[in-house]
mmCIF file with all atom_site columns, N, CA and C in Angstrom:
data_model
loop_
_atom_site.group_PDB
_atom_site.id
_atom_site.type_symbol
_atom_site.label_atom_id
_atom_site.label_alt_id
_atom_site.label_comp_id
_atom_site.label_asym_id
_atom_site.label_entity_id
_atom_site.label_seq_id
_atom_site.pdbx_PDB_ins_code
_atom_site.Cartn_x
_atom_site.Cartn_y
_atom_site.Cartn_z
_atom_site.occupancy
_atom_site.B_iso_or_equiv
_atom_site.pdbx_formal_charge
_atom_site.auth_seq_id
_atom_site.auth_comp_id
_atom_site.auth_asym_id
_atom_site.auth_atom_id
_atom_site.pdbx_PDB_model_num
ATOM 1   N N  . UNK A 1 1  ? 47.700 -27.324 9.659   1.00 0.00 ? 1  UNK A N  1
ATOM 2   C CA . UNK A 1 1  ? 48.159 -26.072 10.229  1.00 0.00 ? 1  UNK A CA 1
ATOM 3   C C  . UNK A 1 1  ? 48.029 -24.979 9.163   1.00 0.00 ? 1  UNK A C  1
ATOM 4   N N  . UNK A 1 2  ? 47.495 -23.831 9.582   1.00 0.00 ? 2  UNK A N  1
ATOM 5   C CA . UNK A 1 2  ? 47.516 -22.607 8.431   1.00 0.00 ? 2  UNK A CA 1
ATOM 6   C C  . UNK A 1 2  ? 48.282 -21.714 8.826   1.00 0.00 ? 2  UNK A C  1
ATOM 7   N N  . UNK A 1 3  ? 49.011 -21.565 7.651   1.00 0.00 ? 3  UNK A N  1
ATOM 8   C CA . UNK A 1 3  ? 49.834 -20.115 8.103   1.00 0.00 ? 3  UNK A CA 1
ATOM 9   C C  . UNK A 1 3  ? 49.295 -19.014 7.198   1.00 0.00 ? 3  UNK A C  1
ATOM 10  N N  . UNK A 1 4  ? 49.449 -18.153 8.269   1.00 0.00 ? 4  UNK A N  1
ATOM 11  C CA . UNK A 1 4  ? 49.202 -16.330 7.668   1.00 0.00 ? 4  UNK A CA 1
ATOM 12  C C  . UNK A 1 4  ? 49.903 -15.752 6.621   1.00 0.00 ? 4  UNK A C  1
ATOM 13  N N  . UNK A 1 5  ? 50.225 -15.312 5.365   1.00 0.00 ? 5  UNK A N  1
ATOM 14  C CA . UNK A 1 5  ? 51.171 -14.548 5.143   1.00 0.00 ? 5  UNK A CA 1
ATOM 15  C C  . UNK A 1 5  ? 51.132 -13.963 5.442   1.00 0.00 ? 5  UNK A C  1
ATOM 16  N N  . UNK A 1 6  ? 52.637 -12.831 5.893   1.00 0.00 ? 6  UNK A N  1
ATOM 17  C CA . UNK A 1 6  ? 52.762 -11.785 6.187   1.00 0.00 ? 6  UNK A CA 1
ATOM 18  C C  . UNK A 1 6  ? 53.115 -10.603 5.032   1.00 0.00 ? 6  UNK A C  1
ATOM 19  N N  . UNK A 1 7  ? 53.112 -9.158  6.075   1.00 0.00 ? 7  UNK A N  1
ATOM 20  C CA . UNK A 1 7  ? 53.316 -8.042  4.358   1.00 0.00 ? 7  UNK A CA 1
ATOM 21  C C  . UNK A 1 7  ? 54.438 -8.474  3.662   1.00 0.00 ? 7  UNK A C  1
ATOM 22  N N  . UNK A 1 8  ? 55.852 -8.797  4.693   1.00 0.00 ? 8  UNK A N  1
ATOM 23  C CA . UNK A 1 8  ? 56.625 -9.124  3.747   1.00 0.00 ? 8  UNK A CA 1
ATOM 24  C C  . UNK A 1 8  ? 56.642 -10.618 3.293   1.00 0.00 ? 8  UNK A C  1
ATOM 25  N N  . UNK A 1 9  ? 55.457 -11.503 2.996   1.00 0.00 ? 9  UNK A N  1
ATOM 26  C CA . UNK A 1 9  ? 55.236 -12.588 2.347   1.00 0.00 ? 9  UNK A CA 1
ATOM 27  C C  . UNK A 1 9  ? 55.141 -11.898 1.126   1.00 0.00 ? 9  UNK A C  1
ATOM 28  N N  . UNK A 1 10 ? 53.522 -10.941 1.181   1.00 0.00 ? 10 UNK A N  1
ATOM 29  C CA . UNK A 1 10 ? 53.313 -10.378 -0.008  1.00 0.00 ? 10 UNK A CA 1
ATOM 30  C C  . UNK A 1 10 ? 53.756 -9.733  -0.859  1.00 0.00 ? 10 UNK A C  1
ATOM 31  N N  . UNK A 1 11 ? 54.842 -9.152  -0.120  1.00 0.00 ? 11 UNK A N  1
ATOM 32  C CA . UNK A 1 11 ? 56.246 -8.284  -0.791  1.00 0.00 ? 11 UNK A CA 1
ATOM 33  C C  . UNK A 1 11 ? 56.917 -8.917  -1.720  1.00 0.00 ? 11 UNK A C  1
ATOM 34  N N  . UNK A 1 12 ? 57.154 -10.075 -1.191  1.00 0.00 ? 12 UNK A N  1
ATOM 35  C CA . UNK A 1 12 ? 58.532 -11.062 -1.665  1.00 0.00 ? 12 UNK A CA 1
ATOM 36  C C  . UNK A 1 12 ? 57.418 -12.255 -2.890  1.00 0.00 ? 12 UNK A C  1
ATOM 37  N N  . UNK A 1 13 ? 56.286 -12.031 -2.648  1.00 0.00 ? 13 UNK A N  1
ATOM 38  C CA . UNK A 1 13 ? 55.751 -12.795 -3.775  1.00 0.00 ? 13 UNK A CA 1
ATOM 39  C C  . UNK A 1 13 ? 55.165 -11.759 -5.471  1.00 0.00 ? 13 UNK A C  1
ATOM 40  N N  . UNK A 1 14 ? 54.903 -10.453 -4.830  1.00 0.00 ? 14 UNK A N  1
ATOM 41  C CA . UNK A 1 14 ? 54.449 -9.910  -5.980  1.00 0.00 ? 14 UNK A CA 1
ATOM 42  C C  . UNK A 1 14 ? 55.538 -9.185  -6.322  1.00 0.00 ? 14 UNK A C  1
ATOM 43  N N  . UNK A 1 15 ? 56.971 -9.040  -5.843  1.00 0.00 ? 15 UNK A N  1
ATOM 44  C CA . UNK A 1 15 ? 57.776 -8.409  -6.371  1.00 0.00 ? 15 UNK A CA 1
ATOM 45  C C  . UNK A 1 15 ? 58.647 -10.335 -7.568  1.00 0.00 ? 15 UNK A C  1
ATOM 46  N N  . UNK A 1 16 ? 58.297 -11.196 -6.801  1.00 0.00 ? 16 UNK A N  1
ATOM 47  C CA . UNK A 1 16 ? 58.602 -12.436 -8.481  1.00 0.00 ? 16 UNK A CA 1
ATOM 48  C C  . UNK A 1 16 ? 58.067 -12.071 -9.288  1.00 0.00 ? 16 UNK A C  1
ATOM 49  N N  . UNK A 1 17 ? 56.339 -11.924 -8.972  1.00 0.00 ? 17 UNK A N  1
ATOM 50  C CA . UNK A 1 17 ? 55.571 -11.494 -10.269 1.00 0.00 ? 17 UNK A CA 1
ATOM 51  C C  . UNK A 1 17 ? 56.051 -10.792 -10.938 1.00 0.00 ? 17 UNK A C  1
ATOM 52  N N  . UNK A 1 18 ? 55.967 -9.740  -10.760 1.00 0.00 ? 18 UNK A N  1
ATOM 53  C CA . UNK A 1 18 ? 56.826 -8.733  -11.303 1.00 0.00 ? 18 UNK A CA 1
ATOM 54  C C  . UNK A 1 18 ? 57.912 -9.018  -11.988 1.00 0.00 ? 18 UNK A C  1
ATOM 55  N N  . UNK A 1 19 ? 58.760 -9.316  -11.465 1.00 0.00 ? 19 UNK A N  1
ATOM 56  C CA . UNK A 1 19 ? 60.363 -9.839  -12.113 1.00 0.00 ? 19 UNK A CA 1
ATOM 57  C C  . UNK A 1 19 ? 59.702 -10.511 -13.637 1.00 0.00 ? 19 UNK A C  1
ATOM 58  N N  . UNK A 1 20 ? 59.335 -11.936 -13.263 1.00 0.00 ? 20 UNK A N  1
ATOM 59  C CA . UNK A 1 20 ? 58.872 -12.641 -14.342 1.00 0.00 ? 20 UNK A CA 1
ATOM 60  C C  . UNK A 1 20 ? 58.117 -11.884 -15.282 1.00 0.00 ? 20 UNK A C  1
ATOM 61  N N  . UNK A 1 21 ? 57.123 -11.357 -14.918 1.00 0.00 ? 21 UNK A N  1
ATOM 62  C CA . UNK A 1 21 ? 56.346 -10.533 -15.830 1.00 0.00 ? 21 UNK A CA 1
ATOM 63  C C  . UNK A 1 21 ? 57.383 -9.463  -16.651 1.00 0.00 ? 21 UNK A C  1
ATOM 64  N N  . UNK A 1 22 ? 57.877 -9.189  -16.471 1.00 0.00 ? 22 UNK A N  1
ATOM 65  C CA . UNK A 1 22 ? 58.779 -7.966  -16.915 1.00 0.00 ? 22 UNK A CA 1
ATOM 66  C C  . UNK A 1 22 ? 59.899 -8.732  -18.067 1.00 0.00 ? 22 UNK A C  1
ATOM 67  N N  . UNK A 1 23 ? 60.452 -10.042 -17.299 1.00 0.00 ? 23 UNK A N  1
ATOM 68  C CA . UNK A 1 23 ? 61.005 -10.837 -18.193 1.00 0.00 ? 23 UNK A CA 1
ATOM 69  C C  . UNK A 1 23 ? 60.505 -11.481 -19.679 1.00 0.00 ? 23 UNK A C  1
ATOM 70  N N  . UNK A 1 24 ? 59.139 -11.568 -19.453 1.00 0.00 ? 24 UNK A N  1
ATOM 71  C CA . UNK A 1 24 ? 58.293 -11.841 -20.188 1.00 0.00 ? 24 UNK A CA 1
ATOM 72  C C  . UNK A 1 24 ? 57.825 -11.267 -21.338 1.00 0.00 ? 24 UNK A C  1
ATOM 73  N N  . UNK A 1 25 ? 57.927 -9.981  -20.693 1.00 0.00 ? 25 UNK A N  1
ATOM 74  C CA . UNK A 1 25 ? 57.794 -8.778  -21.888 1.00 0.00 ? 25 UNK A CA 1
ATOM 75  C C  . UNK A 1 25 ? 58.984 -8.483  -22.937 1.00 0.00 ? 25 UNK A C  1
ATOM 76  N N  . UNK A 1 26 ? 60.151 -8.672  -22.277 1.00 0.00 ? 26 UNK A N  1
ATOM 77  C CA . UNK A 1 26 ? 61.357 -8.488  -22.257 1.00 0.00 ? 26 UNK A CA 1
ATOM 78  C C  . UNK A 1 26 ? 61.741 -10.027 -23.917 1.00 0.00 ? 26 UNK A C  1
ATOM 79  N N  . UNK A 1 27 ? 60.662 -11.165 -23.524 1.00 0.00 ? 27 UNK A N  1
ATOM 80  C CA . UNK A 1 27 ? 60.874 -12.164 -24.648 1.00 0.00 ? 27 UNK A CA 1
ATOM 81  C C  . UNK A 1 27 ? 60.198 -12.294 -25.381 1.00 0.00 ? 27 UNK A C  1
ATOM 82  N N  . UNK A 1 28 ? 59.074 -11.542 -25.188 1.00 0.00 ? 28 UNK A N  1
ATOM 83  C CA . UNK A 1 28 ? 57.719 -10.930 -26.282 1.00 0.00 ? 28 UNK A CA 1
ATOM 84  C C  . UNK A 1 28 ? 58.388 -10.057 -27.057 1.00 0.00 ? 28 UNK A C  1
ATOM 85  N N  . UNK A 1 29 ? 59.176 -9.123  -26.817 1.00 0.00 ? 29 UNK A N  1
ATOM 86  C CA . UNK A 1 29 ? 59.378 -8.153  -27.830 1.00 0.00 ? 29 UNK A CA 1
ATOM 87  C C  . UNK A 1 29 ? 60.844 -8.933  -28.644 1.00 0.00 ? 29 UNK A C  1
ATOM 88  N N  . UNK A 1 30 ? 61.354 -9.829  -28.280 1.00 0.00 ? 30 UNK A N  1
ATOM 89  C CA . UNK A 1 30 ? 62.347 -10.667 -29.138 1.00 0.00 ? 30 UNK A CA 1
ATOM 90  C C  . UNK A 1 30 ? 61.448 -11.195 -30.491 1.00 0.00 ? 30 UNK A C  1
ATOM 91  N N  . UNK A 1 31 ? 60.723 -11.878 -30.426 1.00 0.00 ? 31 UNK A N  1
ATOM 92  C CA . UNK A 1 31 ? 59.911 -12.363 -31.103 1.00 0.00 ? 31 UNK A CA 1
ATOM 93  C C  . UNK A 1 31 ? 58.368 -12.295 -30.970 1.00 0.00 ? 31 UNK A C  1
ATOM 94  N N  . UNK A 1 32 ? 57.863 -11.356 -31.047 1.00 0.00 ? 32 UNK A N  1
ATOM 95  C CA . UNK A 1 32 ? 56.387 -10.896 -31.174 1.00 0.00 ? 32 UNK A CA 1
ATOM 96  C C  . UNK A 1 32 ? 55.741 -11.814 -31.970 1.00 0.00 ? 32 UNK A C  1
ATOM 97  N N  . UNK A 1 33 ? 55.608 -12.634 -33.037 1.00 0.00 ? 33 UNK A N  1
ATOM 98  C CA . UNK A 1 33 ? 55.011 -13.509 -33.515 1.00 0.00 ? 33 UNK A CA 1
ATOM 99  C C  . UNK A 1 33 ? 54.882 -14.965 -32.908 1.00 0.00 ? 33 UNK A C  1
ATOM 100 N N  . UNK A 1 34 ? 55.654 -15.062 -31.755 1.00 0.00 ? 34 UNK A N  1
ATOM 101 C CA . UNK A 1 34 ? 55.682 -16.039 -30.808 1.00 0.00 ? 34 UNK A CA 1
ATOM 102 C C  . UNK A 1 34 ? 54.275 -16.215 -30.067 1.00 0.00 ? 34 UNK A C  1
ATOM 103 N N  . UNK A 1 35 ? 53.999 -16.781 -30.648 1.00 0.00 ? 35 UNK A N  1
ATOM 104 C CA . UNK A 1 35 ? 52.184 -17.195 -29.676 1.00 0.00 ? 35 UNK A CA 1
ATOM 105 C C  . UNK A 1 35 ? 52.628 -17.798 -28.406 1.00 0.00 ? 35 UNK A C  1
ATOM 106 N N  . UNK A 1 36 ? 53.504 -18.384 -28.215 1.00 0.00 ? 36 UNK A N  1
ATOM 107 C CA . UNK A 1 36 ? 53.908 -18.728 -26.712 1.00 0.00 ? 36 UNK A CA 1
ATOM 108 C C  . UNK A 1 36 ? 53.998 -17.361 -25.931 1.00 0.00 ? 36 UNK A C  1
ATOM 109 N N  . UNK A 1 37 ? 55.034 -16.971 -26.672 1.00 0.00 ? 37 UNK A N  1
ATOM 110 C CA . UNK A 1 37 ? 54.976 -15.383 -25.616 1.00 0.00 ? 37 UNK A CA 1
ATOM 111 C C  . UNK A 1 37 ? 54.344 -14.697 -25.681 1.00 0.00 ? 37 UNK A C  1
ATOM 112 N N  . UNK A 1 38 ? 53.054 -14.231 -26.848 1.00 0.00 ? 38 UNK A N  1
ATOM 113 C CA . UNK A 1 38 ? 52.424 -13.939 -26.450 1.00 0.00 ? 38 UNK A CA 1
ATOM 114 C C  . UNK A 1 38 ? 51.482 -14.154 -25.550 1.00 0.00 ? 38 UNK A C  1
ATOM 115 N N  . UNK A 1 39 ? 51.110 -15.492 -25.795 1.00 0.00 ? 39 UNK A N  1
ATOM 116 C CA . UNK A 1 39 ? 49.932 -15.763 -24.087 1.00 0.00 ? 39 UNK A CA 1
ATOM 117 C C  . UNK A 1 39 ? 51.070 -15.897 -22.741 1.00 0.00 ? 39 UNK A C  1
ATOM 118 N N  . UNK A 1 40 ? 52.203 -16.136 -22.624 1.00 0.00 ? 40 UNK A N  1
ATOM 119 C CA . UNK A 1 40 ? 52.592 -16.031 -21.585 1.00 0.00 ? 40 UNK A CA 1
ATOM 120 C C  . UNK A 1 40 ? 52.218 -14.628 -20.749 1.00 0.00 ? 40 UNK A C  1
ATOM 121 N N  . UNK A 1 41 ? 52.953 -13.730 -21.751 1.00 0.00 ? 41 UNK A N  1
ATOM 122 C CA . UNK A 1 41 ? 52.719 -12.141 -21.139 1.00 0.00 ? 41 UNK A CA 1
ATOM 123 C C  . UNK A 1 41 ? 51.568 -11.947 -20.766 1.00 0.00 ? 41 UNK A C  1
ATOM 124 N N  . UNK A 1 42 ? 50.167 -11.897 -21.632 1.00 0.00 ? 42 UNK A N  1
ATOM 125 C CA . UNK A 1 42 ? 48.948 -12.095 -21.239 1.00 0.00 ? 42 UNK A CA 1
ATOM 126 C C  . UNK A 1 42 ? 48.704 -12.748 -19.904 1.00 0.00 ? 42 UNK A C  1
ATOM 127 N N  . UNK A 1 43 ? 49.090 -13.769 -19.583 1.00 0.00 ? 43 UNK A N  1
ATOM 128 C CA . UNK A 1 43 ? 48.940 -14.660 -18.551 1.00 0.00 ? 43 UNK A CA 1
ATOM 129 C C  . UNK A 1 43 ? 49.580 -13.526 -17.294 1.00 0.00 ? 43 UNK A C  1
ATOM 130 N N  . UNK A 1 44 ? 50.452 -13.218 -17.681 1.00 0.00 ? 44 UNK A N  1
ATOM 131 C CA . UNK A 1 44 ? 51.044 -12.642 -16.248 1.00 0.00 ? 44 UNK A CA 1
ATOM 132 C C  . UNK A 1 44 ? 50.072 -11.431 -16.089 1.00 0.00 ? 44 UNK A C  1
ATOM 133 N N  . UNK A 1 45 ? 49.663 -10.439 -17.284 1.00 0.00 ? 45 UNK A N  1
ATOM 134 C CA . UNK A 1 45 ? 48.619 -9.527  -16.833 1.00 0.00 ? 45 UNK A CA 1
ATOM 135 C C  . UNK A 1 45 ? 47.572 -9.861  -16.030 1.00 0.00 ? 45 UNK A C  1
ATOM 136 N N  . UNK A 1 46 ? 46.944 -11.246 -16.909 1.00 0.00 ? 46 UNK A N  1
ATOM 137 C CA . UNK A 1 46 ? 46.197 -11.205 -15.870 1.00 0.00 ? 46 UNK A CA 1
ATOM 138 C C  . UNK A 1 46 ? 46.427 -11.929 -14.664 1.00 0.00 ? 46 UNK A C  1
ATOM 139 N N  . UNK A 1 47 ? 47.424 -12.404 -14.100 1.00 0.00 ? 47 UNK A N  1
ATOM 140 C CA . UNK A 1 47 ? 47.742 -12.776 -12.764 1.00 0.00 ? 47 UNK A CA 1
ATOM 141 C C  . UNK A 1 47 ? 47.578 -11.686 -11.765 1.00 0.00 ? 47 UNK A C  1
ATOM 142 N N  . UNK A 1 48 ? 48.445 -10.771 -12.450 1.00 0.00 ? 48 UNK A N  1
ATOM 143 C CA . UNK A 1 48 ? 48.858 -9.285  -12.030 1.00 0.00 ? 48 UNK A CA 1
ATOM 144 C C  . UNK A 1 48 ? 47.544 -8.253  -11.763 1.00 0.00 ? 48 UNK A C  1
ATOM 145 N N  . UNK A 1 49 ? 46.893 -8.403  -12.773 1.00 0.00 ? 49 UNK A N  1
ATOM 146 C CA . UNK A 1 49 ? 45.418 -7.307  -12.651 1.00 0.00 ? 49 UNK A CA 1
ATOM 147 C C  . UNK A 1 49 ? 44.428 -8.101  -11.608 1.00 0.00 ? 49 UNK A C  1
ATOM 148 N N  . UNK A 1 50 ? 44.086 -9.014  -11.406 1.00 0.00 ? 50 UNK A N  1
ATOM 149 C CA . UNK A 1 50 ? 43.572 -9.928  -10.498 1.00 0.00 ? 50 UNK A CA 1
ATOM 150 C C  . UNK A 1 50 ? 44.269 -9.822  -8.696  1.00 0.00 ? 50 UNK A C  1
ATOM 151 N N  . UNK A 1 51 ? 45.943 -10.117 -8.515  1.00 0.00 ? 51 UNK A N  1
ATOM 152 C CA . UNK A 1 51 ? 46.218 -9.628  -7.669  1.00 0.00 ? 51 UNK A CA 1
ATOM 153 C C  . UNK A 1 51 ? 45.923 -8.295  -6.934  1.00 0.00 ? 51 UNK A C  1
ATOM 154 N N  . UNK A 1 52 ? 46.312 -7.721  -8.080  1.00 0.00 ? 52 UNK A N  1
ATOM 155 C CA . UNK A 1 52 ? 45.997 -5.781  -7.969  1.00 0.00 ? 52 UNK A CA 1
ATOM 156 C C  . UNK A 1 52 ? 44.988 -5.412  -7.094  1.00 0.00 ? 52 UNK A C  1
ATOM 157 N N  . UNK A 1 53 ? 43.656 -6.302  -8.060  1.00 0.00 ? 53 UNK A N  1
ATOM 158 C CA . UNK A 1 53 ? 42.195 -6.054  -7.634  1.00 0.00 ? 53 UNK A CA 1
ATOM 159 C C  . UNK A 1 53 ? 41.864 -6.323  -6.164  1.00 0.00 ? 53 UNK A C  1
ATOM 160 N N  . UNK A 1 54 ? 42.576 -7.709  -5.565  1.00 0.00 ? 54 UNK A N  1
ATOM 161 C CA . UNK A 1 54 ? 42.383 -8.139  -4.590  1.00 0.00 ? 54 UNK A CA 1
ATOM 162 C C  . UNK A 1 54 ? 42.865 -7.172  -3.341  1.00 0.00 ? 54 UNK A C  1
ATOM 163 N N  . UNK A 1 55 ? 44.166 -6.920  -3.845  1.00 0.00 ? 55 UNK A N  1
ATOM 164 C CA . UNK A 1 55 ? 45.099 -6.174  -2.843  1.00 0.00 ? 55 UNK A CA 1
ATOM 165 C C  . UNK A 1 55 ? 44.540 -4.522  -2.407  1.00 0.00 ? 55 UNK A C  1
ATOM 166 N N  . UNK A 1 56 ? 43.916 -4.141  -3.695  1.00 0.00 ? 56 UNK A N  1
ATOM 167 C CA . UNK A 1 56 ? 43.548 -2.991  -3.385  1.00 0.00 ? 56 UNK A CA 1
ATOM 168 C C  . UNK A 1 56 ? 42.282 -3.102  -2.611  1.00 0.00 ? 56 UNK A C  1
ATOM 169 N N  . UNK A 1 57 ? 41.173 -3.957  -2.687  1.00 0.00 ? 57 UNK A N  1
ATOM 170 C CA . UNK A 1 57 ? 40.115 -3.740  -1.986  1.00 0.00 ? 57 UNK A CA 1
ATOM 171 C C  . UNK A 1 57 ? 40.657 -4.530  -0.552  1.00 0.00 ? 57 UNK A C  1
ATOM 172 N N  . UNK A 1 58 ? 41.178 -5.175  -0.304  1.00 0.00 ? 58 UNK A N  1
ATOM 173 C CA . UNK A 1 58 ? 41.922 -5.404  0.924   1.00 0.00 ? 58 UNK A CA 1
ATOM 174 C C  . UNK A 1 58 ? 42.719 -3.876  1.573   1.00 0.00 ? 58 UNK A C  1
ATOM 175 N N  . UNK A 1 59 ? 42.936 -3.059  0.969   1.00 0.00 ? 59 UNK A N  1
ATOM 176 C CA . UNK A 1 59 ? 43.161 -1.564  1.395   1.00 0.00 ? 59 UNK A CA 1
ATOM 177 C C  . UNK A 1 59 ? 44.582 -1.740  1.587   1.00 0.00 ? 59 UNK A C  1
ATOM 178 N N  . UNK A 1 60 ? 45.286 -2.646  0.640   1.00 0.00 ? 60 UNK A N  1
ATOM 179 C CA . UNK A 1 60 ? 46.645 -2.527  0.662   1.00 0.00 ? 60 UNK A CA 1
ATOM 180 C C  . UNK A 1 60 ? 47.265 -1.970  -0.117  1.00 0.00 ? 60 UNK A C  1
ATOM 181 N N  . UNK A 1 61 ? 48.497 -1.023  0.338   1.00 0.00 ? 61 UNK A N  1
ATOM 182 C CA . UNK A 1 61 ? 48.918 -0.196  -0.115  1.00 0.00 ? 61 UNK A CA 1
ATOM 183 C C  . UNK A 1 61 ? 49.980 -0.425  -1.459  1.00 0.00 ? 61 UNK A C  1
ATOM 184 N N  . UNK A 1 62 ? 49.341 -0.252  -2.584  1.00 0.00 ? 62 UNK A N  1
ATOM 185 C CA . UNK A 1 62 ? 49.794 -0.592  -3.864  1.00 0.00 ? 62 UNK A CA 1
ATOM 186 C C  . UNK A 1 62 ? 50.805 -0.135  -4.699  1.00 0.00 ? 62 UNK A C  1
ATOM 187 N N  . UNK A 1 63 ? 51.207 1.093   -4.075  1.00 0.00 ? 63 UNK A N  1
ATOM 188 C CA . UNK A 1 63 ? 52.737 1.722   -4.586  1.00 0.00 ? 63 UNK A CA 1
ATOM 189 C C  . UNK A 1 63 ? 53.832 1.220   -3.673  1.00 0.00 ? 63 UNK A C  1
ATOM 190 N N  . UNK A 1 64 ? 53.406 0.732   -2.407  1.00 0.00 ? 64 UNK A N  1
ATOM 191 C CA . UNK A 1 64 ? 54.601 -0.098  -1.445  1.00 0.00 ? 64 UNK A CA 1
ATOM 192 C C  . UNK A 1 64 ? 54.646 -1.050  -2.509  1.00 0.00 ? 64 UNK A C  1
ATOM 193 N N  . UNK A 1 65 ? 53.824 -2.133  -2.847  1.00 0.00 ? 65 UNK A N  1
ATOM 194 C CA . UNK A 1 65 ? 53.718 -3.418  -3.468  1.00 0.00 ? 65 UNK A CA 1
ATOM 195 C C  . UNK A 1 65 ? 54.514 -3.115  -5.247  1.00 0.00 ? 65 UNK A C  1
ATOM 196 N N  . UNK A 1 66 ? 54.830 -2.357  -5.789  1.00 0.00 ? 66 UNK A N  1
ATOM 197 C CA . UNK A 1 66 ? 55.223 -2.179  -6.856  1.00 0.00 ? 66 UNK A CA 1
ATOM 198 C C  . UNK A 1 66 ? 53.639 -1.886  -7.893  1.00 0.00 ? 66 UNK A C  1
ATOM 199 N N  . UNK A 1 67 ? 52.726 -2.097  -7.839  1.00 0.00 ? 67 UNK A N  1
ATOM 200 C CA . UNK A 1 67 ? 51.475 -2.191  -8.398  1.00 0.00 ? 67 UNK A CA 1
ATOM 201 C C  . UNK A 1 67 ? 51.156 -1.424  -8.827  1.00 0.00 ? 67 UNK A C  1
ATOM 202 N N  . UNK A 1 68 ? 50.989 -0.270  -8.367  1.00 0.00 ? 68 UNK A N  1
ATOM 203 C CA . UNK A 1 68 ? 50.846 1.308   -8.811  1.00 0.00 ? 68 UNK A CA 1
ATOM 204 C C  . UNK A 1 68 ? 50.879 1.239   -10.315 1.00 0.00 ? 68 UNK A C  1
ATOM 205 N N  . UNK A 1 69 ? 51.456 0.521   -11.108 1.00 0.00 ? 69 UNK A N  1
ATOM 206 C CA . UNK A 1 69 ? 51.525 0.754   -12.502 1.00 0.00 ? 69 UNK A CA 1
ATOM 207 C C  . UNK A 1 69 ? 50.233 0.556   -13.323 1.00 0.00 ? 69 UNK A C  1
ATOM 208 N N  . UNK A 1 70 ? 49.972 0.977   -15.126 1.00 0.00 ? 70 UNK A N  1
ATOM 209 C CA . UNK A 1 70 ? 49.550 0.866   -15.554 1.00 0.00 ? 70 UNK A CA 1
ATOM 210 C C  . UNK A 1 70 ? 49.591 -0.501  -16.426 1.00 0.00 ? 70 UNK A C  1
ATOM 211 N N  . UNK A 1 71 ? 48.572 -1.623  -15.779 1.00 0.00 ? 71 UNK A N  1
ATOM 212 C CA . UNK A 1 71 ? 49.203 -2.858  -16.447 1.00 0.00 ? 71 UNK A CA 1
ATOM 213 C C  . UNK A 1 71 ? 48.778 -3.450  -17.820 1.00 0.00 ? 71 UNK A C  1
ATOM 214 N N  . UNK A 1 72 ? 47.651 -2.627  -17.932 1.00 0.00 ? 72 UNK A N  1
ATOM 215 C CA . UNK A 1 72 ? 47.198 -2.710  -19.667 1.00 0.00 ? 72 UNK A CA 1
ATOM 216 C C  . UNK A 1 72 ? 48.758 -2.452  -20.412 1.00 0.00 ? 72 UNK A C  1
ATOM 217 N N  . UNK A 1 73 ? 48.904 -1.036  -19.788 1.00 0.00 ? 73 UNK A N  1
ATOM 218 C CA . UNK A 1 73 ? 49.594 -0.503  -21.042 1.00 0.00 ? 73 UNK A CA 1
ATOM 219 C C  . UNK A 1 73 ? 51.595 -1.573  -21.228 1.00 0.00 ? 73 UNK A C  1
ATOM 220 N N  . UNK A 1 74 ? 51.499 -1.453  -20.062 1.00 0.00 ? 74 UNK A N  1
ATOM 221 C CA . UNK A 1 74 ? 52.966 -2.724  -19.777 1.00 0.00 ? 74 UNK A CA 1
ATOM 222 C C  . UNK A 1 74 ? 52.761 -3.711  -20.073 1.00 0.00 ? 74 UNK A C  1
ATOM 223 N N  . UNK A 1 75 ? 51.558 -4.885  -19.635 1.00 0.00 ? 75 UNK A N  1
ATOM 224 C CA . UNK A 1 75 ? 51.624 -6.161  -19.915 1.00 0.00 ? 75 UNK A CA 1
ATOM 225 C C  . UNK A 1 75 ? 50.284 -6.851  -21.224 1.00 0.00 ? 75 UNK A C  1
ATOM 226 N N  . UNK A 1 76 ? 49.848 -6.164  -21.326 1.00 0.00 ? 76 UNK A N  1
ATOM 227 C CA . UNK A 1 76 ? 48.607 -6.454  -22.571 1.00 0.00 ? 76 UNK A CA 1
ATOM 228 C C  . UNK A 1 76 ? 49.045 -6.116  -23.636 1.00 0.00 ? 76 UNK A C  1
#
């Protein structure tokens, strides 16, 4: 059986991203010499810039989705 997500699937999944990602940053700057956190954070950029990409050429609206941001400059 396949199910569809819906917008508010996509809502409720890229607003975790988010959360986590943000958390992430949040334990990168505790310890910046942390090679764990650093590729974690990395990791979520690019989860995040990849989603982005998808969502936007799908013509979905990316400031509803939280996305709108600059994710170099936040998560890289």
């Amino acid at each position: 059986m396949t199910e569809i997500l819906t917008q508010e699937d996509i809502e409720y999944i890229v607003a975790r991203l988010l959360k986590n990602a943000n958390e992430a940053v949040g334990e990168y700057q505790k310890d910046t010499n942390n090679l764990f956190m650093v590729g974690r954070k990395l990791a979520y950029y690019e989860m995040l810039d990849i989603l982005r990409t998808e969502l936007d050429v799908r013509d979905q609206d990316l400031k509803e989705l939280g996305l709108d941001i600059d994710l170099e400059q936040k998560f890289a």
